[in-house]
PDB file of C-alpha atoms in Angstrom:
ATOM      1  CA  MET A   1       3.273 -22.977  -9.130  1.00 95.00           C
ATOM      2  CA  LYS A   2       2.458 -26.526  -8.070  1.00 98.00           C
ATOM      3  CA  PHE A   3       0.553 -26.907  -4.826  1.00 98.00           C
ATOM      4  CA  THR A   4      -2.486 -28.573  -3.291  1.00 98.00           C
ATOM      5  CA  ILE A   5      -4.904 -26.791  -0.950  1.00 98.00           C
ATOM      6  CA  ALA A   6      -7.218 -28.400   1.607  1.00 98.00           C
ATOM      7  CA  GLN A   7      -9.457 -26.736   4.163  1.00 98.00           C
ATOM      8  CA  GLU A   8     -11.921 -27.590   6.908  1.00 98.00           C
ATOM      9  CA  SER A   9     -14.110 -25.426   9.119  1.00 97.00           C
ATOM     10  CA  ARG A  10     -16.358 -26.715  11.920  1.00 96.00           C
ATOM     11  CA  ILE A  11     -18.724 -24.833  14.204  1.00 95.00           C
ATOM     12  CA  GLY A  12     -18.134 -27.115  17.205  1.00 94.00           C
ATOM     13  CA  THR A  13     -20.564 -26.536  20.076  1.00 93.00           C
ATOM     14  CA  ARG A  14     -20.763 -22.775  19.503  1.00 92.00           C
ATOM     15  CA  THR A  15     -24.017 -21.164  18.394  1.00 90.00           C
ATOM     16  CA  TYR A  16     -22.473 -19.655  15.282  1.00 88.00           C
ATOM     17  CA  GLN A  17     -19.267 -19.656  13.247  1.00 94.00           C
ATOM     18  CA  GLN A  18     -16.847 -16.793  13.869  1.00 95.00           C
ATOM     19  CA  ASP A  19     -13.892 -18.259  11.952  1.00 97.00           C
ATOM     20  CA  ARG A  20     -13.206 -17.263   8.350  1.00 97.00           C
ATOM     21  CA  ILE A  21     -10.858 -18.866   5.793  1.00 98.00           C
ATOM     22  CA  GLY A  22      -9.611 -17.517   2.476  1.00 97.00           C
ATOM     23  CA  HIS A  23      -7.057 -18.307  -0.229  1.00 98.00           C
ATOM     24  CA  TRP A  24      -6.381 -16.537  -3.513  1.00 98.00           C
ATOM     25  CA  SER A  25      -3.788 -17.076  -6.217  1.00 98.00           C
ATOM     26  CA  THR A  26      -2.314 -15.906  -9.486  1.00 98.00           C
ATOM     27  CA  ARG A  27      -0.010 -18.015 -11.639  1.00 97.00           C
ATOM     28  CA  THR A  28       3.007 -16.901  -9.548  1.00 98.00           C
ATOM     29  CA  SER A  29       1.669 -15.972  -6.100  1.00 98.00           C
ATOM     30  CA  LEU A  30      -0.600 -17.460  -3.426  1.00 98.00           C
ATOM     31  CA  LEU A  31      -2.161 -15.846  -0.348  1.00 98.00           C
ATOM     32  CA  MET A  32      -3.751 -17.870   2.473  1.00 98.00           C
ATOM     33  CA  ALA A  33      -5.418 -16.551   5.617  1.00 98.00           C
ATOM     34  CA  VAL A  34      -7.380 -17.708   8.656  1.00 98.00           C
ATOM     35  CA  ALA A  35      -9.221 -15.255  10.920  1.00 98.00           C
ATOM     36  CA  ASP A  36     -10.832 -16.147  14.241  1.00 97.00           C
ATOM     37  CA  GLY A  37     -13.421 -13.629  15.439  1.00 95.00           C
ATOM     38  CA  MET A  38     -13.055 -13.074  19.153  1.00 92.00           C
ATOM     39  CA  GLY A  39     -15.973 -14.628  21.019  1.00 76.00           C
ATOM     40  CA  GLY A  40     -15.591 -12.279  23.972  1.00 61.00           C
ATOM     41  CA  HIS A  41     -16.310  -9.341  21.685  1.00 64.00           C
ATOM     42  CA  SER A  42     -19.630  -8.603  20.064  1.00 75.00           C
ATOM     43  CA  HIS A  43     -19.759  -9.340  16.323  1.00 90.00           C
ATOM     44  CA  GLY A  44     -16.427 -11.140  16.077  1.00 93.00           C
ATOM     45  CA  ASP A  45     -17.711 -12.690  12.860  1.00 94.00           C
ATOM     46  CA  ILE A  46     -17.971  -9.217  11.307  1.00 94.00           C
ATOM     47  CA  ALA A  47     -14.362  -8.482  12.223  1.00 95.00           C
ATOM     48  CA  ALA A  48     -13.131 -11.811  10.834  1.00 96.00           C
ATOM     49  CA  GLN A  49     -15.071 -11.425   7.586  1.00 95.00           C
ATOM     50  CA  SER A  50     -13.910  -7.841   7.118  1.00 95.00           C
ATOM     51  CA  ALA A  51     -10.280  -8.835   7.681  1.00 97.00           C
ATOM     52  CA  ILE A  52     -10.460 -11.735   5.216  1.00 97.00           C
ATOM     53  CA  ASP A  53     -12.225  -9.658   2.571  1.00 95.00           C
ATOM     54  CA  HIS A  54      -9.762  -6.812   2.986  1.00 95.00           C
ATOM     55  CA  LEU A  55      -6.772  -9.105   2.436  1.00 97.00           C
ATOM     56  CA  ALA A  56      -8.445 -10.438  -0.709  1.00 97.00           C
ATOM     57  CA  ILE A  57      -8.932  -6.907  -2.035  1.00 96.00           C
ATOM     58  CA  GLU A  58      -5.303  -5.983  -1.331  1.00 96.00           C
ATOM     59  CA  PHE A  59      -4.003  -9.162  -2.989  1.00 98.00           C
ATOM     60  CA  ARG A  60      -6.138  -8.799  -6.103  1.00 97.00           C
ATOM     61  CA  ARG A  61      -4.968  -5.210  -6.447  1.00 96.00           C
ATOM     62  CA  ASP A  62      -1.240  -5.794  -5.840  1.00 97.00           C
ATOM     63  CA  ALA A  63      -0.504  -9.267  -7.271  1.00 97.00           C
ATOM     64  CA  LYS A  64       0.029  -8.438 -10.970  1.00 94.00           C
ATOM     65  CA  PRO A  65       0.676 -11.382 -11.134  1.00 97.00           C
ATOM     66  CA  ARG A  66       3.262 -11.345  -8.314  1.00 96.00           C
ATOM     67  CA  LEU A  67       3.679  -9.156  -5.255  1.00 98.00           C
ATOM     68  CA  ALA A  68       6.549  -6.674  -5.359  1.00 97.00           C
ATOM     69  CA  ASP A  69       7.466  -7.427  -1.730  1.00 96.00           C
ATOM     70  CA  PRO A  70       5.484 -10.120   0.130  1.00 97.00           C
ATOM     71  CA  ASP A  71       6.665  -9.184   3.625  1.00 94.00           C
ATOM     72  CA  VAL A  72       5.760  -5.523   3.194  1.00 95.00           C
ATOM     73  CA  PHE A  73       2.444  -6.572   1.644  1.00 97.00           C
ATOM     74  CA  LEU A  74       1.546  -8.606   4.741  1.00 97.00           C
ATOM     75  CA  PHE A  75       2.686  -5.871   7.109  1.00 95.00           C
ATOM     76  CA  ARG A  76       0.547  -3.219   5.448  1.00 95.00           C
ATOM     77  CA  ALA A  77      -2.433  -5.470   4.714  1.00 96.00           C
ATOM     78  CA  LEU A  78      -2.818  -6.457   8.371  1.00 96.00           C
ATOM     79  CA  GLY A  79      -2.601  -2.838   9.479  1.00 94.00           C
ATOM     80  CA  ARG A  80      -5.163  -1.756   6.919  1.00 94.00           C
ATOM     81  CA  ALA A  81      -7.465  -4.638   7.891  1.00 95.00           C
ATOM     82  CA  HIS A  82      -7.420  -3.305  11.464  1.00 95.00           C
ATOM     83  CA  ALA A  83      -8.410   0.147  10.200  1.00 93.00           C
ATOM     84  CA  ALA A  84     -11.127  -1.298   7.958  1.00 92.00           C
ATOM     85  CA  ILE A  85     -12.695  -3.229  10.857  1.00 94.00           C
ATOM     86  CA  GLN A  86     -12.829  -0.092  12.978  1.00 92.00           C
ATOM     87  CA  LEU A  87     -14.473   1.885  10.196  1.00 91.00           C
ATOM     88  CA  GLU A  88     -17.007  -0.883   9.585  1.00 90.00           C
ATOM     89  CA  ALA A  89     -17.858  -0.813  13.295  1.00 90.00           C
ATOM     90  CA  GLN A  90     -18.442   2.930  13.049  1.00 90.00           C
ATOM     91  CA  ARG A  91     -20.657   2.470   9.981  1.00 90.00           C
ATOM     92  CA  LEU A  92     -22.751  -0.155  11.779  1.00 90.00           C
ATOM     93  CA  ARG A  93     -22.792   1.970  14.959  1.00 90.00           C
ATOM     94  CA  LEU A  94     -21.632  -0.931  17.088  1.00 89.00           C
ATOM     95  CA  PRO A  95     -21.187  -0.036  20.761  1.00 84.00           C
ATOM     96  CA  ASP A  96     -17.787  -1.760  20.895  1.00 82.00           C
ATOM     97  CA  PRO A  97     -15.420  -2.398  17.996  1.00 82.00           C
ATOM     98  CA  PRO A  98     -15.443  -6.074  16.982  1.00 93.00           C
ATOM     99  CA  ALA A  99     -12.114  -7.893  17.027  1.00 95.00           C
ATOM    100  CA  THR A 100     -10.406 -10.837  15.394  1.00 97.00           C
ATOM    101  CA  VAL A 101      -7.077 -12.596  15.363  1.00 97.00           C
ATOM    102  CA  MET A 102      -5.509 -13.558  12.048  1.00 98.00           C
ATOM    103  CA  VAL A 103      -2.661 -15.465  10.454  1.00 98.00           C
ATOM    104  CA  ALA A 104      -1.727 -14.946   6.798  1.00 98.00           C
ATOM    105  CA  CYS A 105       0.858 -16.448   4.455  1.00 98.00           C
ATOM    106  CA  VAL A 106       2.136 -15.550   0.987  1.00 98.00           C
ATOM    107  CA  VAL A 107       3.881 -18.163  -1.163  1.00 98.00           C
ATOM    108  CA  GLN A 108       5.937 -16.782  -4.014  1.00 98.00           C
ATOM    109  CA  ASP A 109       9.218 -17.611  -5.787  1.00 97.00           C
ATOM    110  CA  GLY A 110       9.600 -20.811  -3.773  1.00 97.00           C
ATOM    111  CA  TYR A 111       9.414 -19.039  -0.426  1.00 97.00           C
ATOM    112  CA  ALA A 112       6.695 -18.765   2.234  1.00 98.00           C
ATOM    113  CA  TYR A 113       6.220 -15.447   4.041  1.00 98.00           C
ATOM    114  CA  TRP A 114       3.910 -15.222   7.020  1.00 98.00           C
ATOM    115  CA  ASN A 115       2.630 -12.816   9.629  1.00 98.00           C
ATOM    116  CA  HIS A 116       0.000 -12.954  12.355  1.00 98.00           C
ATOM    117  CA  VAL A 117      -1.786 -11.042  15.080  1.00 97.00           C
ATOM    118  CA  GLY A 118      -3.106 -13.001  18.065  1.00 96.00           C
ATOM    119  CA  ASP A 119      -3.153 -16.773  18.522  1.00 95.00           C
ATOM    120  CA  SER A 120      -4.169 -18.215  15.176  1.00 97.00           C
ATOM    121  CA  ARG A 121      -1.132 -20.215  14.093  1.00 97.00           C
ATOM    122  CA  LEU A 122       0.991 -21.212  11.128  1.00 98.00           C
ATOM    123  CA  TYR A 123       2.972 -24.454  11.123  1.00 98.00           C
ATOM    124  CA  LEU A 124       5.645 -25.255   8.527  1.00 98.00           C
ATOM    125  CA  ILE A 125       5.994 -29.037   8.443  1.00 98.00           C
ATOM    126  CA  ARG A 126       8.817 -30.882   6.683  1.00 97.00           C
ATOM    127  CA  SER A 127       9.474 -34.630   6.695  1.00 96.00           C
ATOM    128  CA  GLY A 128       7.134 -35.175   9.628  1.00 95.00           C
ATOM    129  CA  ARG A 129       8.628 -32.403  11.787  1.00 97.00           C
ATOM    130  CA  VAL A 130       7.554 -28.868  12.657  1.00 97.00           C
ATOM    131  CA  VAL A 131      10.399 -26.667  11.418  1.00 96.00           C
ATOM    132  CA  ALA A 132       8.691 -23.326  12.091  1.00 97.00           C
ATOM    133  CA  ARG A 133       5.665 -22.079  14.009  1.00 96.00           C
ATOM    134  CA  THR A 134       4.233 -18.691  14.843  1.00 96.00           C
ATOM    135  CA  LYS A 135       4.481 -17.545  18.439  1.00 94.00           C
ATOM    136  CA  ASP A 136       1.118 -16.591  19.972  1.00 94.00           C
ATOM    137  CA  HIS A 137       0.504 -13.023  21.092  1.00 94.00           C
ATOM    138  CA  SER A 138      -0.926 -14.202  24.402  1.00 90.00           C
ATOM    139  CA  ARG A 139      -0.330 -14.057  28.123  1.00 91.00           C
ATOM    140  CA  VAL A 140       0.494 -17.768  28.346  1.00 89.00           C
ATOM    141  CA  GLN A 141       3.062 -17.502  25.534  1.00 88.00           C
ATOM    142  CA  GLN A 142       4.609 -14.691  27.540  1.00 89.00           C
ATOM    143  CA  LEU A 143       4.807 -17.043  30.523  1.00 91.00           C
ATOM    144  CA  VAL A 144       6.486 -19.684  28.348  1.00 87.00           C
ATOM    145  CA  ASP A 145       9.028 -17.145  27.092  1.00 86.00           C
ATOM    146  CA  GLU A 146       9.787 -16.166  30.678  1.00 87.00           C
ATOM    147  CA  GLY A 147      10.339 -19.828  31.598  1.00 89.00           C
ATOM    148  CA  ARG A 148       7.465 -19.850  34.092  1.00 89.00           C
ATOM    149  CA  ILE A 149       5.417 -22.587  32.395  1.00 88.00           C
ATOM    150  CA  ARG A 150       6.104 -25.290  29.823  1.00 85.00           C
ATOM    151  CA  GLU A 151       4.811 -25.166  26.246  1.00 80.00           C
ATOM    152  CA  GLU A 152       2.606 -28.206  26.934  1.00 79.00           C
ATOM    153  CA  ALA A 153       0.705 -26.261  29.613  1.00 81.00           C
ATOM    154  CA  ILE A 154      -0.662 -23.637  27.207  1.00 82.00           C
ATOM    155  CA  PRO A 155      -3.933 -25.394  26.173  1.00 79.00           C
ATOM    156  CA  SER A 156      -5.065 -25.987  29.769  1.00 79.00           C
ATOM    157  CA  HIS A 157      -3.774 -22.814  31.422  1.00 85.00           C
ATOM    158  CA  PRO A 158      -6.516 -20.595  32.969  1.00 81.00           C
ATOM    159  CA  ASP A 159      -5.114 -17.533  31.150  1.00 81.00           C
ATOM    160  CA  ARG A 160      -5.018 -19.211  27.725  1.00 78.00           C
ATOM    161  CA  ASN A 161      -7.669 -16.897  26.284  1.00 79.00           C
ATOM    162  CA  LYS A 162      -5.957 -13.678  27.388  1.00 88.00           C
ATOM    163  CA  LEU A 163      -4.647 -12.175  24.164  1.00 92.00           C
ATOM    164  CA  LEU A 164      -2.163  -9.340  23.945  1.00 93.00           C
ATOM    165  CA  GLN A 165      -3.020  -8.305  20.381  1.00 93.00           C
ATOM    166  CA  CYS A 166      -5.887  -8.406  17.920  1.00 95.00           C
ATOM    167  CA  LEU A 167      -7.233  -6.648  14.841  1.00 96.00           C
ATOM    168  CA  GLY A 168     -10.101  -4.199  15.188  1.00 93.00           C
ATOM    169  CA  GLY A 169      -9.982  -3.699  18.947  1.00 85.00           C
ATOM    170  CA  LEU A 170      -9.467  -0.488  20.868  1.00 84.00           C
ATOM    171  CA  GLN A 171      -5.672  -0.884  20.950  1.00 86.00           C
ATOM    172  CA  PRO A 172      -3.743  -0.934  17.652  1.00 89.00           C
ATOM    173  CA  PRO A 173      -1.709  -4.107  17.081  1.00 93.00           C
ATOM    174  CA  LYS A 174       2.082  -4.165  17.138  1.00 92.00           C
ATOM    175  CA  ILE A 175       2.643  -5.649  13.714  1.00 92.00           C
ATOM    176  CA  GLU A 176       6.036  -7.281  13.311  1.00 90.00           C
ATOM    177  CA  PRO A 177       8.057  -7.849  10.131  1.00 91.00           C
ATOM    178  CA  ALA A 178       7.081 -11.055   8.347  1.00 94.00           C
ATOM    179  CA  SER A 179       8.942 -14.330   8.816  1.00 96.00           C
ATOM    180  CA  SER A 180      10.002 -16.352   5.779  1.00 96.00           C
ATOM    181  CA  ALA A 181      11.395 -19.735   4.779  1.00 97.00           C
ATOM    182  CA  ARG A 182      12.479 -21.458   1.599  1.00 97.00           C
ATOM    183  CA  LEU A 183      10.073 -24.284   0.720  1.00 98.00           C
ATOM    184  CA  ALA A 184      11.103 -27.853  -0.114  1.00 98.00           C
ATOM    185  CA  LYS A 185       9.003 -30.312  -2.111  1.00 98.00           C
ATOM    186  CA  ASN A 186       6.230 -31.906   0.007  1.00 98.00           C
ATOM    187  CA  ASP A 187       6.440 -29.237   2.708  1.00 98.00           C
ATOM    188  CA  ILE A 188       3.089 -28.546   4.374  1.00 98.00           C
ATOM    189  CA  VAL A 189       2.109 -25.029   5.394  1.00 98.00           C
ATOM    190  CA  LEU A 190      -0.825 -25.250   7.816  1.00 98.00           C
ATOM    191  CA  LEU A 191      -2.798 -22.262   9.125  1.00 98.00           C
ATOM    192  CA  CYS A 192      -5.393 -22.779  11.847  1.00 98.00           C
ATOM    193  CA  SER A 193      -7.485 -21.219  14.583  1.00 97.00           C
ATOM    194  CA  ASP A 194      -6.969 -22.169  18.230  1.00 95.00           C
ATOM    195  CA  GLY A 195      -9.920 -24.525  17.908  1.00 96.00           C
ATOM    196  CA  LEU A 196      -7.434 -26.921  16.291  1.00 97.00           C
ATOM    197  CA  TRP A 197      -4.193 -26.515  18.207  1.00 95.00           C
ATOM    198  CA  GLY A 198      -5.883 -26.146  21.598  1.00 93.00           C
ATOM    199  CA  PRO A 199      -7.359 -29.652  22.063  1.00 95.00           C
ATOM    200  CA  ILE A 200      -4.797 -31.723  20.130  1.00 95.00           C
ATOM    201  CA  THR A 201      -1.094 -32.293  20.668  1.00 94.00           C
ATOM    202  CA  GLN A 202       1.627 -31.531  18.154  1.00 95.00           C
ATOM    203  CA  ARG A 203       2.306 -35.272  17.861  1.00 95.00           C
ATOM    204  CA  GLN A 204      -1.346 -35.878  16.942  1.00 97.00           C
ATOM    205  CA  LEU A 205      -1.151 -33.081  14.381  1.00 97.00           C
ATOM    206  CA  LEU A 206       1.896 -34.606  12.699  1.00 97.00           C
ATOM    207  CA  THR A 207       0.692 -38.207  12.894  1.00 97.00           C
ATOM    208  CA  THR A 208      -2.627 -37.307  11.258  1.00 97.00           C
ATOM    209  CA  LEU A 209      -0.956 -35.340   8.466  1.00 97.00           C
ATOM    210  CA  LEU A 210       1.287 -38.314   7.692  1.00 94.00           C
ATOM    211  CA  SER A 211      -1.574 -40.817   7.750  1.00 93.00           C
ATOM    212  CA  LYS A 212      -3.235 -40.021   4.410  1.00 92.00           C
ATOM    213  CA  ASP A 213      -3.591 -37.488   1.609  1.00 97.00           C
ATOM    214  CA  LEU A 214      -3.830 -33.805   2.550  1.00 98.00           C
ATOM    215  CA  GLY A 215      -7.598 -33.494   2.132  1.00 98.00           C
ATOM    216  CA  GLY A 216      -8.330 -36.565   4.219  1.00 98.00           C
ATOM    217  CA  ALA A 217      -5.813 -35.566   6.872  1.00 98.00           C
ATOM    218  CA  VAL A 218      -7.304 -32.096   7.230  1.00 98.00           C
ATOM    219  CA  ARG A 219     -10.801 -33.538   7.609  1.00 98.00           C
ATOM    220  CA  ASP A 220      -9.522 -35.977  10.217  1.00 98.00           C
ATOM    221  CA  LEU A 221      -7.804 -33.178  12.126  1.00 98.00           C
ATOM    222  CA  GLY A 222     -11.067 -31.247  12.318  1.00 97.00           C
ATOM    223  CA  ALA A 223     -12.911 -34.310  13.566  1.00 97.00           C
ATOM    224  CA  LEU A 224     -10.160 -35.116  16.084  1.00 97.00           C
ATOM    225  CA  ALA A 225     -10.146 -31.594  17.519  1.00 97.00           C
ATOM    226  CA  GLU A 226     -13.934 -31.651  17.803  1.00 96.00           C
ATOM    227  CA  ALA A 227     -13.924 -35.033  19.551  1.00 96.00           C
ATOM    228  CA  ARG A 228     -11.170 -34.147  22.014  1.00 95.00           C
ATOM    229  CA  ALA A 229     -12.707 -30.767  22.909  1.00 94.00           C
ATOM    230  CA  GLY A 230     -16.097 -32.349  23.602  1.00 94.00           C
ATOM    231  CA  ALA A 231     -18.749 -30.051  25.029  1.00 94.00           C
ATOM    232  CA  GLU A 232     -16.299 -27.126  25.041  1.00 89.00           C
ATOM    233  CA  CYS A 233     -15.463 -27.415  21.337  1.00 94.00           C
ATOM    234  CA  ASP A 234     -14.683 -24.040  19.782  1.00 94.00           C
ATOM    235  CA  ASN A 235     -14.994 -23.126  16.106  1.00 95.00           C
ATOM    236  CA  THR A 236     -12.212 -25.038  14.353  1.00 97.00           C
ATOM    237  CA  SER A 237     -10.685 -23.926  11.052  1.00 98.00           C
ATOM    238  CA  ILE A 238      -7.774 -25.387   9.091  1.00 98.00           C
ATOM    239  CA  LEU A 239      -6.189 -24.271   5.817  1.00 98.00           C
ATOM    240  CA  ALA A 240      -3.280 -26.376   4.566  1.00 98.00           C
ATOM    241  CA  MET A 241      -1.055 -26.296   1.485  1.00 98.00           C
ATOM    242  CA  LEU A 242       1.154 -29.097   0.183  1.00 98.00           C
ATOM    243  CA  TRP A 243       4.045 -27.665  -1.849  1.00 98.00           C
ATOM    244  CA  GLY A 244       4.733 -29.495  -5.100  1.00 98.00           C
ATOM    245  CA  GLU A 245       7.961 -27.959  -6.396  1.00 98.00           C
ATOM    246  CA  ASP A 246      11.641 -28.599  -5.749  1.00 97.00           C
ATOM    247  CA  GLU A 247      13.515 -26.281  -3.419  1.00 95.00           C
ATOM    248  CA  VAL A 248      14.795 -23.156  -5.154  1.00 95.00           C
ATOM    249  CA  ALA A 249      18.303 -21.769  -4.801  1.00 92.00           C
ATOM    250  CA  PRO A 250      18.760 -19.299  -1.931  1.00 90.00           C
ATOM    251  CA  MET A 251      18.177 -15.673  -2.812  1.00 81.00           C
ATOM    252  CA  THR A 252      21.369 -13.704  -3.266  1.00 68.00           C
ATOM    253  CA  GLU A 253      19.732 -10.753  -1.539  1.00 57.00           C
ATOM    254  CA  PRO A 254      17.128 -11.189   1.227  1.00 52.00           C
ATOM    255  CA  ARG A 255      13.717  -9.851   0.251  1.00 51.00           C
ATOM    256  CA  THR A 256      12.615  -9.205   3.806  1.00 47.00           C
ATOM    257  CA  LEU A 257      13.386  -5.640   4.861  1.00 45.00           C
ATOM    258  CA  PRO A 258      15.634  -5.219   7.896  1.00 40.00           C
ATOM    259  CA  LYS A 259      13.645  -4.802  11.095  1.00 37.00           C
ATOM    260  CA  HIS A 260      14.834  -1.239  11.582  1.00 30.00           C
ATOM    261  CA  GLU A 261      13.174  -0.289   8.299  1.00 32.00           C
ATOM    262  CA  LEU A 262       9.790  -1.661   9.353  1.00 31.00           C
ATOM    263  CA  PRO A 263       8.310  -0.048  12.476  1.00 31.00           C
ATOM    264  CA  THR A 264       7.290  -2.793  14.911  1.00 28.00           C
ATOM    265  CA  HIS A 265       4.662  -0.654  16.618  1.00 28.00           C
ATOM    266  CA  ALA A 266       1.617   0.238  14.563  1.00 27.00           C
ATOM    267  CA  GLN A 267       0.503   3.800  15.132  1.00 28.00           C
ATOM    268  CA  ASP A 268      -3.101   5.023  14.890  1.00 30.00           C
ATOM    269  CA  LEU A 269      -4.222   2.549  12.244  1.00 28.00           C
ATOM    270  CA  GLY A 270      -7.455   4.402  11.697  1.00 31.00           C
ATOM    271  CA  SER A 271      -5.635   7.591  10.769  1.00 32.00           C
ATOM    272  CA  ALA A 272      -5.251   8.513   7.125  1.00 29.00           C
ATOM    273  CA  ASP A 273      -1.907  10.206   7.764  1.00 28.00           C
ATOM    274  CA  THR A 274      -0.206   7.132   9.304  1.00 35.00           C
ATOM    275  CA  GLU A 275       2.919   6.953   7.176  1.00 34.00           C
ATOM    276  CA  TYR A 276       3.250   3.223   6.600  1.00 33.00           C
ATOM    277  CA  LEU A 277      -0.411   2.741   5.719  1.00 42.00           C
ATOM    278  CA  ARG A 278      -0.338   5.499   3.055  1.00 44.00           C
ATOM    279  CA  MET A 279      -4.141   5.497   2.766  1.00 47.00           C
ATOM    280  CA  THR A 280      -6.390   8.493   2.393  1.00 48.00           C
ATOM    281  CA  ASP A 281      -9.914   8.599   3.795  1.00 48.00           C
ATOM    282  CA  GLU A 282     -11.179   8.028   0.250  1.00 57.00           C
ATOM    283  CA  ASP A 283      -8.971   4.934  -0.111  1.00 54.00           C
ATOM    284  CA  ILE A 284     -10.340   3.435   3.096  1.00 52.00           C
ATOM    285  CA  ASP A 285     -13.941   4.319   2.183  1.00 56.00           C
ATOM    286  CA  ARG A 286     -13.499   2.563  -1.168  1.00 59.00           C
ATOM    287  CA  ALA A 287     -12.001  -0.465   0.586  1.00 53.00           C
ATOM    288  CA  ILE A 288     -14.945  -0.625   3.010  1.00 55.00           C
ATOM    289  CA  ALA A 289     -17.375  -0.429   0.088  1.00 59.00           C
ATOM    290  CA  ASP A 290     -15.522  -3.278  -1.626  1.00 57.00           C
ATOM    291  CA  ILE A 291     -15.652  -5.341   1.571  1.00 51.00           C
ATOM    292  CA  ARG A 292     -19.400  -4.828   1.948  1.00 54.00           C
ATOM    293  CA  ALA A 293     -19.925  -5.779  -1.696  1.00 60.00           C
ATOM    294  CA  ALA A 294     -17.824  -8.913  -1.270  1.00 51.00           C
ATOM    295  CA  VAL A 295     -19.724  -9.923   1.874  1.00 46.00           C
ATOM    296  CA  ALA A 296     -23.070  -9.405   0.116  1.00 55.00           C
ATOM    297  CA  LYS A 297     -21.897 -11.404  -2.897  1.00 56.00           C
ATOM    298  CA  ASN A 298     -20.797 -14.340  -0.746  1.00 47.00           C
ATOM    299  CA  LYS A 299     -23.991 -14.570   1.304  1.00 48.00           C
ATOM    300  CA  PRO A 300     -26.382 -17.432   0.556  1.00 46.00           C
ATOM    301  CA  ARG A 301     -29.453 -16.318  -1.389  1.00 49.00           C
ATOM    302  CA  SER A 302     -31.658 -16.997   1.619  1.00 45.00           C
ATOM    303  CA  GLU A 303     -29.751 -14.389   3.647  1.00 43.00           C
ATOM    304  CA  ARG A 304     -29.801 -11.617   1.066  1.00 46.00           C
TER     305      ARG A 304
END
């Protein structure tokens, strides 16, 4: 696969960073993810780190070297990340379960597959236009869908931070089937936290991406979001991929399972007998141990 990756993460005016970014690849498959720990919940950084690490574990286990079914992978991985966060909260004896939002994307066989929970976003950009974008799981997005406010009002609306779904919270998320699109050469797939899309306009996003190479554009976007947000600047994280291959022929059979075959409502994601998770208690315990080991490995020496 031919692609270029660029990323940027800024703390803004917050006291610590609750965003997490990750990308992993084999010779035929790529996984990208951005998680934004919820600031209104204690230890949002723990939830975001656990979710990112859990996706990495699932990808490294299942991509041999390609994923059998990217949309099902994303569906199950997000559900299992929710369960892993809850179990980590129990292990740490946290009074309230930490929570995070997340967006994740798999690129394989010339297609992008993506899924999300919350208001971290994915943009698919082609020839200077946004051709696809995730729809936030938020109260203001609900108002937009109902025709009560315009899309442009989302960043400044007083209910902008009221989310309808998250990973790791008390309520299980309603995980939807993944979306997918065939990639064309020079397409940009951009994942970000709301620290980016909140303070800047879509026009500014596109203009900056067209202004220079991907790495420089991503750095400029982080700086622009920080400058426009000012004293209220949130953590800002961006992960972008520039696709370097020609568009593939359409698949003769769609890989995405029909919606009726994928339950849209997650059940008790902490339960070992939840059918679509297919995880035993031992499986989840091993996953938690792997997550803790990964977190310890990635810590700076001064923090160990």
